Amino acid sequence: MLEKILQMKKNNEKIVMVTCYDATMAKIMSNSNVDMFLVGDSVGMTKLGYENTLSVTMDDMIHHTKATARGTNKDKVVVVSDMPYKSYEDDPKLAAENAKKLIDAGADMVKLEGGLEIIDSIKAIINEGIEIVGHLGLMPQSIKKMGGYKVQCRDEESQKKLLEDSLLLQKAGVSMIVFEGIPETIAKTVTEKLDIPTIGIGAGRYCDGQVLVSDDLLGMFTDFTPKFVKKYANLAQVIQEATAQYSKEVKEGKFPQEVNTYK
Ligand code: KIV
């Protein structure tokens, strides 16, 4: 499956990635013609009620990776699992051990945020034969350093670093790179210089693929909608209205009816 996806860049076919965090959604979205599920550490905000991704643990990621893998049709979809904050940055040996735990939980690949700063961890993981998705640009695990969720790579120096980091990751053997929150022009330039695919989120139209957080595209997350998100449904409203209707019918004695009752 991964080979086929990597070939898509050469064939000029767009790669589709979407976040997925549990078996129910994995079963449904396995039939939605997507190529990759990302068990993102965005699970911290979308499902676990954390303020950001920094509180997500290896145990959280293992739990949600197992659930997602159980529901995924692996003939159709590759599962990528995020390595959470502090599980890989400072210690290559620990990085390789933790990457292996996510693979054992059912991931096909792991994703890490960073370039040169984490290259030793990247190499240690690849040495174990584990496939990697890189992540550059806006890196949510570095929001404190970046001063919040701000578009990155607007100046020449940071654009140069994006290109250097991308080439470094490619040389190290990383299979593809997520570009988050960067101007379209620089995403296009770097995408054209790389042999490996780029997957954009808030990175414009010219990456080799796109990723969105499923709660955003399905309209489950209602706090705010960033510019780069397109809502394809309004599930928050559907869920709220369906549940309110159920409540009304119970309170009015209209549910259950005879048809819902065992004899
Ligand atoms: O955790 C996540 O959902 C991600 C995407 C934003 C790419 O890393």
XYZ file of N, CA, C and O in Angstrom, residues 41 54 83-96 98 112-122 125 141-142 145:
128
model
N -1.930 13.493 17.067
C -1.982 13.872 18.482
C -3.013 14.983 18.693
O -3.281 15.390 19.830
N 0.250 19.138 23.784
C 1.407 18.895 24.656
C 1.129 17.909 25.795
O 2.047 17.333 26.367
N 3.905 10.531 16.928
C 4.686 10.370 18.157
C 4.428 11.610 19.012
O 4.610 12.740 18.542
N 3.964 11.428 20.254
C 3.597 12.594 21.056
C 4.809 13.362 21.588
O 5.941 12.861 21.570
N 4.508 14.567 22.065
C 5.509 15.466 22.670
C 6.342 14.724 23.714
O 5.805 13.988 24.534
N 7.657 14.908 23.625
C 8.634 14.347 24.571
C 8.817 12.827 24.444
O 9.395 12.194 25.336
N 8.309 12.243 23.357
C 8.497 10.789 23.206
C 9.654 10.474 22.257
O 9.972 9.312 22.046
N 10.294 11.521 21.668
C 11.332 11.234 20.666
C 12.430 12.295 20.531
O 13.517 12.012 20.023
N 12.191 13.529 20.992
C 13.055 14.658 20.627
C 14.481 14.534 21.165
O 15.449 14.811 20.450
N 14.610 14.126 22.424
C 15.904 14.269 23.104
C 16.721 12.985 23.156
O 17.875 13.009 23.559
N 16.130 11.861 22.792
C 16.791 10.581 23.023
C 16.477 9.606 21.874
O 15.386 9.013 21.839
N 17.425 9.418 20.947
C 17.172 8.563 19.783
C 16.782 7.128 20.154
O 15.939 6.515 19.487
N 17.382 6.593 21.247
C 17.067 5.217 21.638
C 15.603 5.125 22.080
O 14.858 4.220 21.678
N 15.191 6.105 22.896
C 13.793 6.158 23.360
C 12.855 6.362 22.163
O 11.772 5.758 22.087
N 13.287 7.201 21.216
C 12.479 7.460 20.015
C 12.207 6.150 19.276
O 11.061 5.855 18.896
N 13.257 5.350 19.094
C 13.098 4.086 18.367
C 12.190 3.128 19.147
O 11.335 2.446 18.557
N 9.810 3.920 21.311
C 8.420 4.407 21.262
C 7.800 4.224 19.877
O 6.614 3.893 19.763
N 6.684 12.459 13.041
C 7.429 13.246 14.034
C 7.533 14.685 13.544
O 7.678 14.911 12.344
N 7.523 15.629 14.470
C 7.636 17.046 14.106
C 9.086 17.516 14.237
O 9.685 17.373 15.302
N 9.630 18.088 13.140
C 10.961 18.688 13.232
C 11.889 18.242 12.128
O 11.624 17.259 11.425
N 13.016 18.990 12.001
C 14.015 18.692 10.978
C 15.352 18.376 11.609
O 15.489 17.388 12.344
N 16.315 19.264 11.371
C 17.695 19.053 11.856
C 17.749 18.720 13.349
O 18.514 17.855 13.781
N 16.905 19.403 14.151
C 16.948 19.243 15.622
C 16.687 17.793 16.049
O 17.120 17.373 17.119
N 15.955 17.044 15.238
C 15.579 15.684 15.673
C 16.138 14.615 14.718
O 15.669 13.478 14.721
N 17.167 14.994 13.948
C 17.621 14.085 12.886
C 18.178 12.761 13.458
O 18.027 11.697 12.851
N 18.787 12.826 14.647
C 19.332 11.581 15.228
C 18.189 10.612 15.593
O 18.312 9.399 15.422
N 17.087 11.174 16.080
C 15.930 10.319 16.405
C 15.329 9.733 15.128
O 14.959 8.555 15.083
N 15.254 10.559 14.088
C 14.729 10.089 12.791
C 15.571 8.906 12.303
O 15.033 7.862 11.908
N 15.054 5.655 14.266
C 13.777 4.991 13.946
C 13.888 4.280 12.595
O 13.478 3.118 12.441
N 3.495 20.893 18.426
C 4.221 20.532 19.655
C 5.231 21.613 20.051
O 5.801 21.565 21.129
N 5.470 22.588 19.150
C 6.421 23.676 19.447
C 5.712 25.018 19.585
O 6.323 26.066 19.372
N 7.470 27.705 21.606
C 8.604 28.327 20.911
C 8.123 29.235 19.783
O 8.697 30.272 19.498
